[in-house]
Amino acid sequence: MLIDTTLLVNSPEIIQGLLNGSMKRYGSVIRWADGTEKSGQIIRHLAETPGATKQIIDGMSFHKLIGIENTLSSVMGLTQIAAGASVLNLGISIAGFVYMGYKLHQIQNSLNYLQQAVDEGFKRIEGQLAYIYLLVEDSREQQISLAKAISHLHQAMLIKEIAALNAELQDRSRFPNESPRESLRVASRVRLFLANQALQITPALDAELMLNTDVSIQGWAVATATEANLLLEIGKHQEAKELLAVEVPKFKQVAQRWGNELISHEKSHLSTAYRFTNSRFHDYITPERVERITEISPRDRTLSPEQISWQKINVDVEFEMSYSSQWDEAWTYRQIAVAEYLDTLSELSARLDSLQSFAALCESHNVKSSRDILPNADAGVGLYILPAHE
């Protein structure tokens, strides 16, 4: 390892900054929070040990794995991350290909579970596509239509491309020292195909559209991260930066389009991500999730603290003054699903964005391989912090 690394739990300065709000996690980095003198500047990069990645695959939660209290887990935004965002590692890891392959396999399993749930009368499901249940549980007609869409999806090129990428990731994890040329070729092909699929879909609150887009977006994120990490592994830092400079803005554009559409509401005071702060959502949507959603909401992202306070007041007044029948259980469930969906888009955007910063870190240290600055298999299990590039 060519640069100093420290376990997050052994860095009191970072922990204190997270707790007092002067620092915040964004994707796979810790940076100065808005309102501070160095707002947005990266302080540390997050990195996982191979052992940590394996234990996460086995189902251990992050705060238990890295030994942090629930309070710190909350300020790091780790208590309610959308399941879909987990297709990318929280921290950069030399075992990342194993992890992403596992997550792609989970997408395929989730589609099978969803198909079975619909066929059996639509029982509640968990996992990466669980929000779909909330969108259509009150309409058997929509469930039947969704079942057909899932059946078609299984036969579509979309799933075939994800399966191809998954196979390549599994092969890469088995033979890590082989030439990455074939893996790069497959990742590039899948990235281009899935990006095109995601960009073509017009956002709308529709279960079938959201399902197709979600699968495309998660696969696009994995393919992009795979290609970039392969390039960084072989020292092609500039090529990785150029790739991400193209893909990350496109990904953010898609995320913001969906954010703008799903947050819009016929009642102007509810056309804000801050509607999710109303008391009716307290048991389902955490403040950290709302904060992430605002990152992809053009109308909310630049609001001042005073404007945010007014938005919340207007939301509460609107709910109190309107007929309660408008906000029935089905409407509430749809909004919870929307929040889950948008959280996935926001968190994936942030993790891809921070991968750009990691590429710059590799270039600034002129390392032959990104592996040279990441914790290896001999490092103690946990979440490490790497210094930011100058």
Short mmCIF file of C-alpha atoms in Angstrom, two decimals:
data_model
loop_
_atom_site.label_atom_id
_atom_site.label_comp_id
_atom_site.label_asym_id
_atom_site.label_seq_id
_atom_site.Cartn_x
_atom_site.Cartn_y
_atom_site.Cartn_z
CA MET A 1 0.00 0.00 0.00
CA LEU A 2 1.60 3.27 -1.15
CA ILE A 3 -0.39 5.79 0.90
CA ASP A 4 -1.43 5.96 4.51
CA THR A 5 -4.78 4.43 5.38
CA THR A 6 -6.69 4.60 8.63
CA LEU A 7 -9.75 2.78 9.89
CA LEU A 8 -12.68 5.18 10.02
CA VAL A 9 -13.37 4.25 13.64
CA ASN A 10 -9.80 5.29 14.51
CA SER A 11 -10.17 8.80 13.11
CA PRO A 12 -11.72 11.00 15.82
CA GLU A 13 -11.42 14.13 13.66
CA ILE A 14 -13.55 12.64 10.88
CA ILE A 15 -16.04 11.11 13.31
CA GLN A 16 -16.44 14.44 15.12
CA GLY A 17 -16.90 16.28 11.82
CA LEU A 18 -19.63 13.85 10.77
CA LEU A 19 -21.38 14.14 14.11
CA ASN A 20 -21.32 17.95 14.25
CA GLY A 21 -22.41 18.28 10.63
CA SER A 22 -19.31 20.05 9.29
CA MET A 23 -18.55 16.95 7.21
CA LYS A 24 -20.82 14.59 5.30
CA ARG A 25 -20.59 11.40 3.33
CA TYR A 26 -21.23 11.76 -0.38
CA GLY A 27 -21.07 8.48 -2.26
CA SER A 28 -17.69 6.97 -1.45
CA VAL A 29 -16.05 10.09 -0.04
CA ILE A 30 -16.20 12.30 3.05
CA ARG A 31 -16.35 15.98 2.13
CA TRP A 32 -16.94 19.35 3.75
CA ALA A 33 -20.65 20.09 4.19
CA ASP A 34 -22.55 22.93 2.58
CA GLY A 35 -22.16 26.16 4.51
CA THR A 36 -18.58 25.46 5.57
CA GLU A 37 -15.62 27.44 4.23
CA LYS A 38 -14.44 24.53 2.06
CA SER A 39 -17.93 23.38 1.04
CA GLY A 40 -17.84 20.35 -1.27
CA GLN A 41 -14.09 19.70 -1.03
CA ILE A 42 -13.14 16.06 -0.47
CA ILE A 43 -11.47 15.23 2.83
CA ARG A 44 -11.13 11.44 2.59
CA HIS A 45 -12.01 8.55 0.28
CA LEU A 46 -13.71 5.45 1.69
CA ALA A 47 -12.22 2.02 1.00
CA GLU A 48 -13.29 -1.48 2.02
CA THR A 49 -11.07 -4.42 2.79
CA PRO A 50 -11.80 -7.64 0.86
CA GLY A 51 -12.91 -9.20 4.15
CA ALA A 52 -15.38 -6.38 4.74
CA THR A 53 -16.80 -6.74 1.22
CA LYS A 54 -17.28 -10.47 1.76
CA GLN A 55 -19.08 -9.95 5.06
CA ILE A 56 -21.39 -7.37 3.47
CA ILE A 57 -22.23 -9.92 0.76
CA ASP A 58 -23.01 -12.37 3.57
CA GLY A 59 -25.56 -9.91 4.95
CA MET A 60 -23.82 -8.00 7.73
CA SER A 61 -24.88 -4.35 8.08
CA PHE A 62 -22.28 -1.63 7.69
CA HIS A 63 -22.57 -0.10 11.14
CA LYS A 64 -22.11 -3.51 12.76
CA LEU A 65 -19.25 -4.42 10.47
CA ILE A 66 -17.20 -1.27 10.99
CA GLY A 67 -18.05 -0.86 14.65
CA ILE A 68 -19.86 2.48 14.61
CA GLU A 69 -22.82 3.50 16.71
CA ASN A 70 -26.26 4.01 15.20
CA THR A 71 -25.88 7.78 15.61
CA LEU A 72 -22.79 7.87 13.40
CA SER A 73 -24.40 5.42 10.98
CA SER A 74 -27.27 7.89 10.65
CA VAL A 75 -25.13 10.97 10.02
CA MET A 76 -23.20 8.98 7.42
CA GLY A 77 -26.52 8.23 5.72
CA LEU A 78 -26.19 4.47 6.18
CA THR A 79 -29.39 3.63 8.05
CA GLN A 80 -31.76 3.80 5.06
CA ILE A 81 -29.90 3.49 1.77
CA ALA A 82 -32.12 2.26 -1.06
CA ALA A 83 -31.51 -1.40 -1.82
CA GLY A 84 -30.98 -0.58 -5.49
CA ALA A 85 -28.02 1.68 -4.67
CA SER A 86 -26.18 -1.24 -3.10
CA VAL A 87 -25.19 -2.58 -6.53
CA LEU A 88 -22.04 -0.47 -6.08
CA ASN A 89 -19.72 -0.78 -3.07
CA LEU A 90 -19.86 1.98 -0.48
CA GLY A 91 -16.06 2.03 -0.34
CA ILE A 92 -13.63 1.24 -3.17
CA SER A 93 -12.49 -2.37 -2.82
CA ILE A 94 -10.15 -4.75 -4.60
CA ALA A 95 -12.97 -7.28 -4.16
CA GLY A 96 -15.39 -4.96 -5.96
CA PHE A 97 -15.84 -7.23 -8.97
CA VAL A 98 -16.99 -10.08 -6.75
CA TYR A 99 -19.42 -7.76 -5.00
CA MET A 100 -20.90 -6.26 -8.17
CA GLY A 101 -21.30 -9.69 -9.73
CA TYR A 102 -23.20 -10.81 -6.65
CA LYS A 103 -25.46 -7.75 -6.84
CA LEU A 104 -26.23 -8.29 -10.53
CA HIS A 105 -27.23 -11.83 -9.66
CA GLN A 106 -29.53 -10.37 -7.00
CA ILE A 107 -31.26 -8.23 -9.63
CA GLN A 108 -32.06 -11.36 -11.62
CA ASN A 109 -33.28 -13.11 -8.47
CA SER A 110 -35.42 -10.10 -7.54
CA LEU A 111 -37.16 -10.27 -10.91
CA ASN A 112 -37.89 -13.97 -10.31
CA TYR A 113 -39.26 -13.23 -6.83
CA LEU A 114 -41.38 -10.40 -8.21
CA GLN A 115 -42.78 -12.66 -10.93
CA GLN A 116 -43.63 -15.33 -8.35
CA ALA A 117 -45.23 -12.77 -6.03
CA VAL A 118 -47.51 -11.53 -8.79
CA ASP A 119 -48.46 -15.06 -9.83
CA GLU A 120 -49.33 -15.96 -6.23
CA GLY A 121 -51.60 -12.97 -5.66
CA PHE A 122 -48.91 -10.43 -4.97
CA LYS A 123 -47.53 -10.93 -1.51
CA ARG A 124 -45.06 -8.45 -0.02
CA ILE A 125 -41.46 -8.87 -1.15
CA GLU A 126 -38.09 -7.53 -0.03
CA GLY A 127 -34.89 -6.54 -1.80
CA GLN A 128 -33.82 -4.39 -4.72
CA LEU A 129 -37.24 -4.18 -6.42
CA ALA A 130 -39.48 -4.23 -3.34
CA TYR A 131 -40.79 -0.70 -4.00
CA ILE A 132 -42.76 -2.12 -6.98
CA TYR A 133 -45.07 -3.83 -4.48
CA LEU A 134 -46.11 -0.44 -3.08
CA LEU A 135 -46.91 0.94 -6.53
CA VAL A 136 -49.41 -1.71 -7.60
CA GLU A 137 -50.62 -3.55 -4.50
CA ASP A 138 -54.05 -1.86 -4.63
CA SER A 139 -54.76 -2.78 -8.27
CA ARG A 140 -54.98 -6.36 -9.52
CA GLU A 141 -55.24 -5.04 -13.08
CA GLN A 142 -51.88 -3.30 -12.71
CA GLN A 143 -50.41 -6.43 -11.16
CA ILE A 144 -51.44 -8.53 -14.16
CA SER A 145 -50.00 -5.94 -16.53
CA LEU A 146 -46.79 -5.89 -14.51
CA ALA A 147 -46.55 -9.69 -14.68
CA LYS A 148 -46.60 -9.51 -18.48
CA ALA A 149 -43.94 -6.81 -18.42
CA ILE A 150 -41.68 -8.94 -16.21
CA SER A 151 -42.15 -11.90 -18.53
CA HIS A 152 -41.13 -9.76 -21.50
CA LEU A 153 -38.20 -8.36 -19.53
CA HIS A 154 -36.83 -11.85 -18.94
CA GLN A 155 -36.74 -12.35 -22.71
CA ALA A 156 -35.34 -8.91 -23.53
CA MET A 157 -31.78 -7.99 -24.45
CA LEU A 158 -31.73 -5.95 -21.25
CA ILE A 159 -31.50 -9.01 -19.03
CA LYS A 160 -29.24 -10.84 -21.47
CA GLU A 161 -26.72 -7.99 -21.33
CA ILE A 162 -26.82 -7.92 -17.53
CA ALA A 163 -26.32 -11.69 -17.49
CA ALA A 164 -23.31 -11.31 -19.80
CA LEU A 165 -21.76 -8.69 -17.54
CA ASN A 166 -22.44 -10.84 -14.49
CA ALA A 167 -20.70 -13.79 -16.13
CA GLU A 168 -17.70 -11.60 -16.96
CA LEU A 169 -17.49 -10.32 -13.39
CA GLN A 170 -17.57 -13.85 -12.04
CA ASP A 171 -14.82 -14.85 -14.45
CA ARG A 172 -12.77 -11.82 -13.40
CA SER A 173 -13.12 -12.71 -9.72
CA ARG A 174 -11.91 -16.26 -10.44
CA PHE A 175 -8.96 -15.20 -12.58
CA PRO A 176 -7.94 -11.73 -11.33
CA ASN A 177 -4.48 -11.87 -12.90
CA GLU A 178 -5.67 -12.54 -16.45
CA SER A 179 -5.69 -9.80 -19.09
CA PRO A 180 -8.75 -7.54 -18.63
CA ARG A 181 -9.22 -6.92 -22.36
CA GLU A 182 -12.26 -9.17 -22.74
CA SER A 183 -13.80 -7.87 -19.52
CA LEU A 184 -13.31 -4.30 -20.74
CA ARG A 185 -14.93 -5.13 -24.06
CA VAL A 186 -18.00 -6.69 -22.42
CA ALA A 187 -18.32 -3.90 -19.84
CA SER A 188 -18.10 -1.25 -22.55
CA ARG A 189 -20.73 -2.96 -24.72
CA VAL A 190 -23.14 -3.43 -21.82
CA ARG A 191 -22.59 0.14 -20.62
CA LEU A 192 -23.45 1.62 -24.01
CA PHE A 193 -26.52 -0.57 -24.42
CA LEU A 194 -27.98 0.01 -20.95
CA ALA A 195 -27.23 3.74 -20.99
CA ASN A 196 -29.13 4.00 -24.26
CA GLN A 197 -32.06 2.11 -22.73
CA ALA A 198 -32.18 4.38 -19.68
CA LEU A 199 -31.88 7.57 -21.72
CA GLN A 200 -34.72 6.61 -24.06
CA ILE A 201 -37.39 6.15 -21.37
CA THR A 202 -39.59 9.15 -20.58
CA PRO A 203 -40.03 9.39 -16.78
CA ALA A 204 -43.52 8.74 -15.38
CA LEU A 205 -45.09 7.30 -12.22
CA ASP A 206 -45.71 3.94 -13.84
CA ALA A 207 -44.60 0.61 -12.38
CA GLU A 208 -43.60 -0.95 -15.70
CA LEU A 209 -41.57 2.06 -16.84
CA MET A 210 -39.90 2.38 -13.46
CA LEU A 211 -39.02 -1.31 -13.39
CA ASN A 212 -37.42 -1.24 -16.84
CA THR A 213 -35.54 1.96 -16.07
CA ASP A 214 -34.39 0.69 -12.69
CA VAL A 215 -32.91 -2.49 -14.13
CA SER A 216 -31.24 -0.50 -16.91
CA ILE A 217 -29.84 2.10 -14.52
CA GLN A 218 -28.46 -0.37 -12.00
CA GLY A 219 -26.82 -2.36 -14.81
CA TRP A 220 -25.48 0.85 -16.38
CA ALA A 221 -23.95 1.89 -13.05
CA VAL A 222 -22.27 -1.50 -12.58
CA ALA A 223 -20.97 -1.62 -16.16
CA THR A 224 -19.53 1.91 -15.85
CA ALA A 225 -17.91 1.17 -12.48
CA THR A 226 -16.54 -2.13 -13.81
CA GLU A 227 -14.97 -0.52 -16.86
CA ALA A 228 -13.51 2.37 -14.86
CA ASN A 229 -12.09 0.11 -12.16
CA LEU A 230 -10.54 -2.24 -14.74
CA LEU A 231 -8.82 0.73 -16.36
CA LEU A 232 -7.56 1.94 -12.98
CA GLU A 233 -6.25 -1.53 -12.16
CA ILE A 234 -3.99 -1.47 -15.21
CA GLY A 235 -2.84 2.11 -14.69
CA LYS A 236 -5.01 3.69 -17.41
CA HIS A 237 -5.99 6.58 -15.13
CA GLN A 238 -6.59 9.16 -17.85
CA GLU A 239 -8.81 6.77 -19.81
CA ALA A 240 -10.83 6.04 -16.66
CA LYS A 241 -11.24 9.77 -16.00
CA GLU A 242 -12.34 10.39 -19.58
CA LEU A 243 -14.88 7.56 -19.39
CA LEU A 244 -16.37 8.86 -16.15
CA ALA A 245 -16.36 12.45 -17.41
CA VAL A 246 -18.81 11.30 -20.10
CA GLU A 247 -20.92 8.80 -18.15
CA VAL A 248 -21.39 10.57 -14.81
CA PRO A 249 -23.05 13.73 -16.25
CA LYS A 250 -25.36 11.53 -18.37
CA PHE A 251 -26.25 9.45 -15.33
CA LYS A 252 -26.96 12.58 -13.28
CA GLN A 253 -29.11 13.94 -16.10
CA VAL A 254 -31.28 10.81 -16.04
CA ALA A 255 -31.50 10.95 -12.25
CA GLN A 256 -32.59 14.59 -12.31
CA ARG A 257 -35.17 13.97 -15.02
CA TRP A 258 -36.77 11.28 -12.86
CA GLY A 259 -36.45 13.48 -9.79
CA ASN A 260 -38.18 16.37 -11.51
CA GLU A 261 -41.03 14.18 -12.79
CA LEU A 262 -41.75 12.12 -9.67
CA ILE A 263 -41.49 15.07 -7.28
CA SER A 264 -43.84 17.23 -9.36
CA HIS A 265 -47.37 17.50 -7.95
CA GLU A 266 -50.55 19.27 -9.04
CA LYS A 267 -50.48 21.14 -5.72
CA SER A 268 -47.51 23.48 -5.99
CA HIS A 269 -46.64 23.38 -2.28
CA LEU A 270 -46.20 19.60 -2.54
CA SER A 271 -43.91 19.79 -5.58
CA THR A 272 -40.86 19.37 -3.40
CA ALA A 273 -38.80 16.53 -1.95
CA TYR A 274 -39.53 18.08 1.44
CA ARG A 275 -43.07 16.72 1.30
CA PHE A 276 -41.48 13.50 2.53
CA THR A 277 -40.67 15.26 5.83
CA ASN A 278 -44.36 15.41 6.75
CA SER A 279 -45.33 13.40 9.83
CA ARG A 280 -47.27 10.84 7.73
CA PHE A 281 -43.91 9.58 6.40
CA HIS A 282 -41.87 9.61 9.63
CA ASP A 283 -42.07 5.84 10.08
CA TYR A 284 -41.01 5.15 6.49
CA ILE A 285 -38.67 7.87 5.22
CA THR A 286 -35.68 9.13 7.19
CA PRO A 287 -34.29 12.69 7.01
CA GLU A 288 -31.08 11.32 5.45
CA ARG A 289 -33.11 9.84 2.57
CA VAL A 290 -34.89 13.15 2.01
CA GLU A 291 -31.54 14.93 1.92
CA ARG A 292 -30.22 12.57 -0.74
CA ILE A 293 -33.36 13.00 -2.85
CA THR A 294 -32.91 16.78 -2.82
CA GLU A 295 -29.57 16.24 -4.58
CA ILE A 296 -31.45 15.18 -7.73
CA SER A 297 -34.36 17.61 -7.33
CA PRO A 298 -33.53 20.77 -9.33
CA ARG A 299 -36.16 22.78 -7.45
CA ASP A 300 -34.78 21.81 -4.02
CA ARG A 301 -31.04 21.47 -4.46
CA THR A 302 -30.13 25.16 -4.16
CA LEU A 303 -32.59 26.25 -1.46
CA SER A 304 -31.24 28.15 1.55
CA PRO A 305 -31.94 26.88 5.10
CA GLU A 306 -34.63 29.54 5.47
CA GLN A 307 -36.29 28.51 2.20
CA ILE A 308 -36.18 24.86 3.27
CA SER A 309 -37.95 25.74 6.52
CA TRP A 310 -40.67 27.55 4.58
CA GLN A 311 -41.05 24.60 2.22
CA LYS A 312 -41.63 22.26 5.16
CA ILE A 313 -44.16 24.63 6.72
CA ASN A 314 -46.05 24.96 3.43
CA VAL A 315 -46.09 21.17 3.04
CA ASP A 316 -47.54 20.66 6.53
CA VAL A 317 -50.17 23.34 5.97
CA GLU A 318 -51.16 21.82 2.60
CA PHE A 319 -51.67 18.40 4.13
CA GLU A 320 -53.66 19.84 7.03
CA MET A 321 -55.92 21.96 4.82
CA SER A 322 -56.63 19.36 2.14
CA TYR A 323 -59.23 16.61 2.36
CA SER A 324 -57.73 13.59 4.08
CA SER A 325 -59.33 11.25 1.51
CA GLN A 326 -56.83 12.56 -1.04
CA TRP A 327 -53.98 11.09 0.98
CA ASP A 328 -55.20 7.55 1.49
CA GLU A 329 -53.04 4.51 2.20
CA ALA A 330 -52.50 3.71 -1.48
CA TRP A 331 -51.26 7.27 -2.15
CA THR A 332 -48.93 7.11 0.85
CA TYR A 333 -47.49 3.77 -0.30
CA ARG A 334 -46.85 5.16 -3.77
CA GLN A 335 -44.97 8.09 -2.25
CA ILE A 336 -42.84 5.74 -0.15
CA ALA A 337 -42.03 3.82 -3.34
CA VAL A 338 -41.13 7.07 -5.13
CA ALA A 339 -38.75 7.99 -2.30
CA GLU A 340 -37.08 4.56 -2.49
CA TYR A 341 -36.71 4.84 -6.25
CA LEU A 342 -35.26 8.36 -6.18
CA ASP A 343 -32.90 7.45 -3.34
CA THR A 344 -31.41 4.74 -5.57
CA LEU A 345 -30.79 7.26 -8.35
CA SER A 346 -29.25 9.83 -6.02
CA GLU A 347 -26.95 7.43 -4.19
CA LEU A 348 -25.74 5.75 -7.39
CA SER A 349 -25.04 9.18 -8.91
CA ALA A 350 -22.96 10.08 -5.86
CA ARG A 351 -21.00 6.81 -5.88
CA LEU A 352 -20.16 7.13 -9.58
CA ASP A 353 -19.24 10.78 -9.06
CA SER A 354 -16.87 9.88 -6.22
CA LEU A 355 -15.29 7.21 -8.43
CA GLN A 356 -14.14 10.12 -10.61
CA SER A 357 -12.37 11.55 -7.58
CA PHE A 358 -10.75 8.18 -6.87
CA ALA A 359 -9.45 8.09 -10.45
CA ALA A 360 -7.88 11.51 -9.84
CA LEU A 361 -6.33 10.17 -6.62
CA CYS A 362 -4.73 7.28 -8.51
CA GLU A 363 -3.40 9.66 -11.15
CA SER A 364 -2.02 12.12 -8.59
CA HIS A 365 0.00 9.31 -6.97
CA ASN A 366 1.03 7.92 -10.36
CA VAL A 367 0.39 4.36 -9.20
CA LYS A 368 0.79 1.44 -11.57
CA SER A 369 -2.48 -0.03 -10.31
CA SER A 370 -5.32 1.18 -8.11
CA ARG A 371 -4.71 -1.93 -6.03
CA ASP A 372 -1.48 -0.32 -4.81
CA ILE A 373 -3.37 2.24 -2.72
CA LEU A 374 -6.24 0.06 -1.50
CA PRO A 375 -6.34 -2.10 1.64
CA ASN A 376 -5.38 -5.66 0.77
CA ALA A 377 -6.46 -9.02 2.15
CA ASP A 378 -4.00 -8.69 5.06
CA ALA A 379 -5.63 -5.51 6.38
CA GLY A 380 -8.00 -5.72 9.31
CA VAL A 381 -11.67 -5.94 8.34
CA GLY A 382 -13.37 -2.57 8.24
CA LEU A 383 -14.00 0.68 6.40
CA TYR A 384 -10.83 2.67 5.80
CA ILE A 385 -10.23 6.29 4.83
CA LEU A 386 -7.68 7.36 2.24
CA PRO A 387 -6.31 10.92 1.98
CA ALA A 388 -7.73 13.08 -0.79
CA HIS A 389 -5.57 14.00 -3.77
CA GLU A 390 -4.04 17.47 -3.71
#
